[in-house]
Amino acid sequence: MNVLVVNAGSSSLKYQLLNTQSGEVFAKGNCERIGIDGSFIGHEEKGAGKSTLEVALPDHRTAIKHVFEILETVDAPVEGIGHRVVQGGWYFPESAVVTDETLAQVREVAPLAPLHNYAEADVIEICRDMFPELGNVIVPDTAFHYNMPERAWRYALPRDVVEKHHVRKYGAHGTSHRFIWRTVNEFMEGKAHKLVSCHLGSGASLCAIEDGHCMDTTMGLTPLDGLVMGTRCGTLDPATVFYLSRVGGYSIDEIDTMMNKQSGLLAVSGVSSDSRDVCEGADKGDENCEMALEMFSYRVGQLFAEMAASMGGVDTMAFTAGIGENSVELRQRVADKLAWLGVEIDPELNAVRSDDPRVISTPNSKITCLVVPTNEELMIALDVEALLG
Ligand code: AMP
């Protein structure tokens, strides 16, 4: 089945057209600066390379129209559309076909992820209106975490507050963690039972997965929780917010921006949110960069143990996403933090570059360590096929 995977943001729209059987990607791209001056579409097509189309994109409807026009020349007609939805809230334990009801649910939970869900719901509606002959599927990033144990999702807040405002741990990166489990299970021929999936990118989260079930994850009500990330601070004492507001004089919006966009590696290093720049700085002796890397790996090590505790043990760990798949140095630093647990990675295997899943631990390592490239688009497309195919 040829599936168009759509990932809408408030001012952008990423797309990828791929085949579920072969995994072949026919075309992909990004509509950028939607609703802003200087909008364009960066498009990449198999056999034709990359191109940039400077075109007015006043709204998402225009962007989708252009995407379908561009895709007309691709020899792979779209047979279904999969929509990445950041927040499925209390409605989606799994992916779901778009209906009036499921679309309304995406909007209802949008206050939990206002920057994403409203745009995503609009794009789903537009696709349904413009191409009524095509089925649309909602693939929430939270669905994989939906059935984690109550002890993991419940916040120790008053029960009426939790119920009225749906305040709980929802997690994120669920589609990636699910893909990682599926790939690890296949690669390890069923021998992995307690996996910690380490999605380390500009956003980063860990997920404890026992025999395919999410037992806990490090992101919370929102993706701000957990690890130190590119620009997000991760977990800190919640009272920091009250303190910054009451004593620091910051507004709630300013604190939101500070914690989501001005913190993490960027803030600690003072150089960049990109781990490559931070590694380069540390190599040159910049102490702030060194501290940023130390904090990043320290937190991964700490929360790894937390994830392992949620399963009463761990036999496998998988590194994925931009940093997890590519940074030899950060994988080594994380492994060093876990030496006390018997983690030992082989520097030569760690240095191998490949697009395939691979083992990087030594035979003596108590935990099998893998690098597994993630493919959220394929996971979304497979859900579309399962529901519509
Ligand atoms: P993502 O959000 O998954 O795209 O990951 C972004 C992060 O991955 C950034 O911190 C990058 O520095 C890191 N990254 C991407 N490519 C590489 C690479 N080839 N080597 C080291 N780090 C990389």
Coordinates of C-alpha atoms and ligand atoms in Angstrom, one line a residue:
M1 CA 0.0 0.0 0.0
N2 CA 1.3 3.5 -0.8
V3 CA 0.7 5.7 2.2
L4 CA 1.2 9.5 2.5
V5 CA 2.4 10.3 6.0
V6 CA 1.6 13.8 7.2
N7 CA 3.2 15.5 10.1
A8 CA 1.7 19.0 10.6
G9 CA 3.0 21.7 12.8
S10 CA 1.6 25.2 13.4
S11 CA 3.7 26.6 10.5
S12 CA 5.0 23.6 8.8
L13 CA 3.9 20.3 7.2
K14 CA 6.2 17.4 6.6
Y15 CA 5.1 14.6 4.2
Q16 CA 6.5 11.3 3.1
L17 CA 5.0 8.9 0.5
L18 CA 6.1 5.4 1.0
N19 CA 5.2 1.8 0.3
T20 CA 4.4 -0.4 3.3
Q21 CA 5.6 -3.7 1.8
S22 CA 9.0 -2.6 0.6
G23 CA 9.5 0.4 2.9
E24 CA 10.5 2.3 -0.3
V25 CA 10.2 6.1 0.1
F26 CA 9.0 7.6 -3.2
A27 CA 9.1 11.2 -2.1
K28 CA 9.3 13.4 0.9
G29 CA 9.5 17.0 1.9
N30 CA 8.5 19.9 4.1
C31 CA 6.3 22.8 3.6
E32 CA 7.8 25.6 5.6
R33 CA 6.8 29.0 6.9
I34 CA 3.0 28.3 6.3
G35 CA 1.2 31.6 7.0
I36 CA 4.5 33.5 7.1
D37 CA 6.3 35.5 4.4
G38 CA 9.0 33.5 2.5
S39 CA 7.2 30.2 2.5
F40 CA 8.6 27.3 0.4
I41 CA 8.5 23.6 -0.1
G42 CA 11.7 21.5 0.1
H43 CA 11.0 18.4 -1.9
E44 CA 13.0 15.2 -2.4
E45 CA 12.1 12.5 -4.9
K46 CA 13.5 9.1 -5.6
G47 CA 15.6 9.4 -8.8
A48 CA 15.1 13.1 -9.1
G49 CA 17.0 14.5 -6.1
K50 CA 16.1 17.6 -4.1
S51 CA 14.4 20.7 -5.2
T52 CA 13.0 23.9 -3.5
L53 CA 9.8 25.4 -4.6
E54 CA 9.2 29.0 -3.6
V55 CA 5.5 29.3 -3.3
A56 CA 3.0 31.3 -1.3
L57 CA 1.6 29.1 1.5
P58 CA -1.0 31.2 3.3
D59 CA -2.5 28.2 5.0
H60 CA -2.4 24.5 5.4
R61 CA -5.1 23.9 2.8
T62 CA -2.9 25.5 0.2
A63 CA 0.1 23.5 1.4
I64 CA -1.7 20.2 1.0
K65 CA -3.0 21.2 -2.4
H66 CA 0.6 21.8 -3.5
V67 CA 1.8 18.6 -2.0
F68 CA -0.7 16.5 -3.9
E69 CA 0.1 18.5 -7.1
I70 CA 3.8 17.7 -6.6
L71 CA 3.0 14.0 -5.9
E72 CA 1.0 13.7 -9.2
T73 CA 4.3 13.1 -11.1
V74 CA 5.4 10.3 -8.7
D75 CA 4.6 6.9 -10.1
A76 CA 2.9 5.7 -6.9
P77 CA -0.7 6.8 -6.3
V78 CA -1.6 7.7 -2.7
E79 CA -3.9 5.0 -1.3
G80 CA -4.3 6.2 2.3
I81 CA -3.1 9.0 4.5
G82 CA -1.6 8.6 8.0
H83 CA -1.6 11.6 10.3
R84 CA 0.9 11.9 13.1
V85 CA -0.9 13.4 16.1
V86 CA 1.3 14.6 19.0
Q87 CA -1.3 14.2 21.8
G88 CA -4.0 11.5 21.8
G89 CA -4.9 12.3 25.4
W90 CA -7.4 10.1 27.1
Y91 CA -9.0 8.8 23.9
F92 CA -6.5 6.8 21.8
P93 CA -5.0 3.5 23.1
E94 CA -4.1 2.9 19.5
S95 CA -4.3 4.4 16.0
A96 CA -7.8 5.1 14.7
V97 CA -9.6 5.8 11.4
V98 CA -10.7 9.4 11.0
T99 CA -14.4 9.9 11.7
D100 CA -16.3 12.9 13.0
E101 CA -15.9 11.4 16.4
T102 CA -12.2 10.8 16.4
L103 CA -11.5 14.1 14.8
A104 CA -13.5 15.9 17.5
Q105 CA -11.4 13.9 20.1
V106 CA -8.1 15.2 18.6
R107 CA -9.5 18.8 19.1
E108 CA -10.9 18.1 22.5
V109 CA -7.5 17.0 23.9
A110 CA -5.7 19.9 22.0
P111 CA -5.2 22.1 25.2
L112 CA -2.6 19.5 26.2
A113 CA -0.6 20.2 23.1
P114 CA -1.9 23.4 21.6
L115 CA 1.0 24.1 19.3
H116 CA 0.4 20.8 17.5
N117 CA -3.0 19.3 17.8
Y118 CA -5.0 22.2 16.5
A119 CA -2.9 22.3 13.3
E120 CA -3.1 18.5 13.0
A121 CA -6.8 18.4 13.4
D122 CA -7.2 21.1 10.7
V123 CA -5.0 19.2 8.3
I124 CA -6.9 16.0 8.9
E125 CA -10.1 17.8 8.1
I126 CA -8.7 19.4 5.0
C127 CA -7.4 16.0 3.7
R128 CA -10.8 14.4 4.3
D129 CA -12.6 17.3 2.5
M130 CA -10.2 17.4 -0.4
F131 CA -9.8 13.7 -1.0
P132 CA -13.0 12.0 0.2
E133 CA -12.1 8.8 -1.6
L134 CA -9.0 8.3 0.5
G135 CA -9.0 6.9 4.1
N136 CA -7.3 8.9 6.8
V137 CA -5.8 7.5 10.0
I138 CA -4.9 9.2 13.2
V139 CA -1.6 7.9 14.7
P140 CA -1.1 9.5 18.1
D141 CA 2.4 9.6 19.6
T142 CA 0.9 8.9 23.0
A143 CA -1.0 5.7 22.1
F144 CA 1.8 3.3 22.9
H145 CA 1.9 4.6 26.5
Y146 CA -1.8 4.6 27.0
N147 CA -1.9 1.3 28.9
M148 CA 1.1 1.7 31.1
P149 CA 0.4 0.7 34.7
E150 CA -1.5 3.2 36.8
R151 CA 1.4 3.5 39.3
A152 CA 3.4 4.9 36.3
W153 CA 0.8 7.2 34.8
R154 CA -0.9 8.6 37.9
Y155 CA 0.4 11.8 39.4
A156 CA 0.2 12.0 43.2
L157 CA -2.2 15.0 43.0
P158 CA -5.7 15.2 44.4
R159 CA -7.9 12.7 42.5
D160 CA -10.5 15.2 41.6
V161 CA -7.9 17.4 40.0
V162 CA -6.5 14.5 38.1
E163 CA -9.9 13.5 36.9
K164 CA -11.3 16.9 36.1
H165 CA -8.2 18.2 34.2
H166 CA -6.9 14.8 32.9
V167 CA -3.6 15.5 34.5
R168 CA -1.4 12.4 34.1
K169 CA 1.6 11.1 32.3
Y170 CA 0.9 10.6 28.6
G171 CA 4.5 10.3 27.3
A172 CA 5.6 11.0 23.7
H173 CA 7.7 9.4 21.0
G174 CA 5.4 6.4 21.3
T175 CA 5.4 5.6 17.6
S176 CA 9.2 5.5 17.6
H177 CA 9.4 3.4 20.8
R178 CA 6.8 1.0 19.3
F179 CA 8.9 0.7 16.1
I180 CA 12.0 0.1 18.1
W181 CA 10.3 -2.7 20.1
R182 CA 9.1 -4.3 16.9
T183 CA 12.5 -4.1 15.3
V184 CA 14.4 -5.3 18.3
N185 CA 12.0 -8.2 18.8
E186 CA 12.6 -9.3 15.2
F187 CA 16.3 -8.7 15.3
M188 CA 16.8 -10.5 18.6
E189 CA 14.5 -13.3 17.5
G190 CA 12.2 -13.0 20.5
K191 CA 15.1 -13.0 23.1
A192 CA 14.6 -9.4 24.2
H193 CA 12.0 -9.2 27.0
K194 CA 12.9 -6.1 29.0
L195 CA 13.9 -3.4 26.7
V196 CA 14.8 0.2 27.5
S197 CA 14.3 2.1 24.2
C198 CA 16.5 5.3 24.3
H199 CA 15.1 7.9 21.8
L200 CA 17.9 10.5 21.9
G201 CA 17.3 13.3 19.5
S202 CA 16.7 17.0 20.0
G203 CA 13.7 15.8 22.0
A204 CA 14.7 12.8 24.0
S205 CA 12.9 10.1 26.0
L206 CA 13.3 6.6 27.4
C207 CA 10.7 3.9 27.4
A208 CA 10.6 0.7 29.5
I209 CA 9.0 -2.0 27.3
E210 CA 8.3 -5.4 28.7
D211 CA 7.3 -8.0 26.1
G212 CA 5.9 -5.2 23.9
H213 CA 4.1 -3.3 26.6
C214 CA 5.0 0.1 27.8
M215 CA 5.7 0.0 31.6
D216 CA 6.9 3.5 32.0
T217 CA 8.4 6.4 30.0
T218 CA 10.3 9.6 30.9
M219 CA 8.1 12.2 29.3
G220 CA 5.1 13.3 31.2
L221 CA 1.9 15.3 30.7
T222 CA 4.0 17.0 28.0
P223 CA 7.3 16.3 26.3
L224 CA 9.1 18.7 28.7
D225 CA 9.6 16.1 31.3
G226 CA 12.5 13.7 31.8
L227 CA 15.9 14.0 30.1
V228 CA 18.0 17.1 29.4
M229 CA 17.2 17.8 25.7
G230 CA 18.4 20.2 23.0
T231 CA 16.4 23.2 24.3
R232 CA 14.2 21.6 27.0
C233 CA 15.3 21.4 30.7
G234 CA 13.6 18.1 31.5
T235 CA 12.6 17.2 35.0
L236 CA 13.2 19.7 37.7
D237 CA 11.5 20.5 41.0
P238 CA 8.0 21.7 40.0
A239 CA 8.3 24.5 42.6
T240 CA 10.9 26.1 40.3
V241 CA 7.9 27.4 38.3
F242 CA 6.3 29.0 41.3
Y243 CA 9.7 30.5 42.4
L244 CA 10.5 31.9 39.0
S245 CA 7.0 33.4 38.8
R246 CA 6.8 34.8 42.4
V247 CA 10.4 35.8 43.0
G248 CA 11.9 36.0 39.5
G249 CA 8.9 38.0 38.1
Y250 CA 8.6 35.9 35.0
S251 CA 5.2 35.3 33.5
I252 CA 3.9 31.8 32.9
D253 CA 4.4 32.2 29.2
E254 CA 8.0 33.4 29.7
I255 CA 8.7 30.3 31.9
D256 CA 7.1 28.1 29.3
T257 CA 9.4 29.5 26.6
M258 CA 12.4 29.4 28.9
M259 CA 12.0 25.8 29.8
N260 CA 11.0 24.5 26.3
K261 CA 13.1 26.7 24.0
Q262 CA 16.0 28.2 26.0
S263 CA 17.2 25.4 28.2
G264 CA 18.8 22.0 27.9
L265 CA 22.1 21.6 26.0
L266 CA 21.7 25.1 24.6
A267 CA 21.5 26.7 28.0
V268 CA 24.2 24.7 29.8
S269 CA 26.7 24.8 26.9
G270 CA 26.0 28.4 26.0
V271 CA 26.9 27.3 22.5
S272 CA 24.2 25.3 20.7
S273 CA 21.3 22.9 21.1
D274 CA 22.9 20.6 18.5
S275 CA 25.0 17.9 20.2
R276 CA 27.6 18.0 17.4
D277 CA 28.5 21.6 18.3
V278 CA 28.5 20.8 22.0
C279 CA 30.8 17.8 21.4
E280 CA 33.1 20.0 19.3
G281 CA 33.2 22.6 22.0
A282 CA 34.0 20.0 24.7
D283 CA 36.8 18.6 22.5
K284 CA 38.3 22.1 22.4
G285 CA 38.2 22.3 26.2
D286 CA 35.0 24.4 26.7
E287 CA 34.0 23.5 30.2
N288 CA 30.3 24.5 29.8
C289 CA 30.1 22.2 26.8
E290 CA 31.7 19.4 28.8
M291 CA 29.1 20.0 31.6
A292 CA 26.3 19.9 29.1
L293 CA 27.4 16.5 27.8
E294 CA 28.0 15.3 31.4
M295 CA 24.5 16.3 32.4
F296 CA 23.0 14.8 29.3
S297 CA 24.6 11.4 29.8
Y298 CA 24.2 11.5 33.6
R299 CA 20.5 11.9 33.2
V300 CA 20.2 9.2 30.6
G301 CA 22.0 6.9 33.0
Q302 CA 19.8 7.8 36.0
L303 CA 16.6 7.5 34.1
F304 CA 17.7 4.3 32.5
A305 CA 17.9 2.8 35.9
E306 CA 14.4 4.2 36.7
M307 CA 13.1 2.5 33.6
A308 CA 14.8 -0.7 34.5
A309 CA 13.3 -0.6 38.0
S310 CA 9.8 -0.2 36.4
M311 CA 10.3 -3.6 34.8
G312 CA 12.2 -5.2 37.7
G313 CA 15.2 -5.6 35.4
V314 CA 16.5 -5.0 31.9
D315 CA 18.1 -7.3 29.3
T316 CA 18.3 -5.0 26.2
M317 CA 18.9 -1.3 25.5
A318 CA 18.4 0.3 22.1
F319 CA 19.8 3.7 21.0
T320 CA 17.8 5.6 18.4
A321 CA 17.1 9.0 16.9
G322 CA 19.7 11.7 15.8
I323 CA 22.0 11.3 18.8
G324 CA 21.3 7.7 19.5
E325 CA 21.9 6.6 16.0
N326 CA 24.9 8.8 15.2
S327 CA 26.8 10.0 18.1
V328 CA 29.6 7.5 18.9
E329 CA 30.7 9.8 21.7
L330 CA 27.4 10.2 23.5
R331 CA 26.6 6.5 23.3
Q332 CA 30.0 5.8 24.9
R333 CA 29.4 8.4 27.6
V334 CA 25.9 6.9 28.4
A335 CA 27.4 3.4 28.5
D336 CA 30.1 4.6 30.9
K337 CA 27.4 5.8 33.2
L338 CA 25.8 2.4 33.2
A339 CA 29.0 0.4 33.7
W340 CA 27.9 -0.3 37.3
L341 CA 24.9 -2.2 35.8
G342 CA 27.3 -4.4 33.7
V343 CA 26.9 -2.4 30.5
E344 CA 29.9 -2.7 28.3
I345 CA 30.1 -1.5 24.7
D346 CA 32.8 -2.5 22.2
P347 CA 34.4 0.7 20.9
E348 CA 35.0 -0.8 17.5
L349 CA 31.4 -1.9 17.1
N350 CA 30.2 1.4 18.5
A351 CA 32.2 3.2 15.7
V352 CA 30.5 1.2 12.9
R353 CA 28.2 3.4 10.7
S354 CA 25.2 1.6 9.2
D355 CA 21.5 2.1 8.5
D356 CA 20.8 -1.4 9.9
P357 CA 20.1 -2.5 13.5
R358 CA 23.3 -3.7 15.1
V359 CA 24.8 -4.9 18.4
I360 CA 27.4 -2.6 19.9
S361 CA 27.9 -4.4 23.3
T362 CA 30.7 -6.9 24.1
P363 CA 29.8 -10.5 24.7
N364 CA 30.4 -9.9 28.4
S365 CA 28.0 -7.1 28.7
K366 CA 25.1 -7.9 31.1
I367 CA 22.8 -5.9 28.9
T368 CA 22.7 -6.3 25.1
C369 CA 23.1 -2.8 23.6
L370 CA 21.9 -2.1 20.1
V371 CA 21.7 0.8 17.7
V372 CA 18.4 0.8 15.9
P373 CA 17.5 3.4 13.3
T374 CA 13.9 4.6 14.0
N375 CA 11.3 4.9 11.3
E376 CA 8.2 6.6 12.6
E377 CA 6.8 7.1 9.1
L378 CA 6.9 3.4 8.3
M379 CA 5.2 2.6 11.6
I380 CA 2.5 5.2 10.8
A381 CA 2.1 3.7 7.3
L382 CA 1.8 0.2 8.6
D383 CA -1.0 1.4 11.0
V384 CA -2.8 2.9 8.0
E385 CA -2.5 -0.4 6.1
A386 CA -3.7 -2.4 9.1
L387 CA -6.7 -0.2 9.5
L388 CA -7.6 0.5 5.9
G389 CA -5.7 -2.0 3.8
Ligands
AMP1 P1 16.7 14.4 15.8 O1 15.8 15.3 16.7 O2 16.3 12.9 16.0 O3 16.8 14.8 14.4 O4 18.2 14.5 16.4 C1 18.9 15.7 16.4 C2 20.2 15.5 17.2 O5 20.9 14.5 16.6 C3 21.1 16.8 17.2 O6 21.5 17.0 18.6 C4 22.3 16.4 16.4 O7 23.4 16.9 16.9 C5 22.3 14.9 16.5 N1 22.9 14.3 15.3 C6 22.3 14.2 14.1 N2 23.2 13.7 13.2 C7 24.3 13.4 13.8 C8 25.6 12.9 13.5 N3 25.9 12.5 12.3 N4 26.5 12.7 14.5 C9 26.3 13.1 15.7 N5 25.1 13.7 16.1 C10 24.1 13.8 15.2

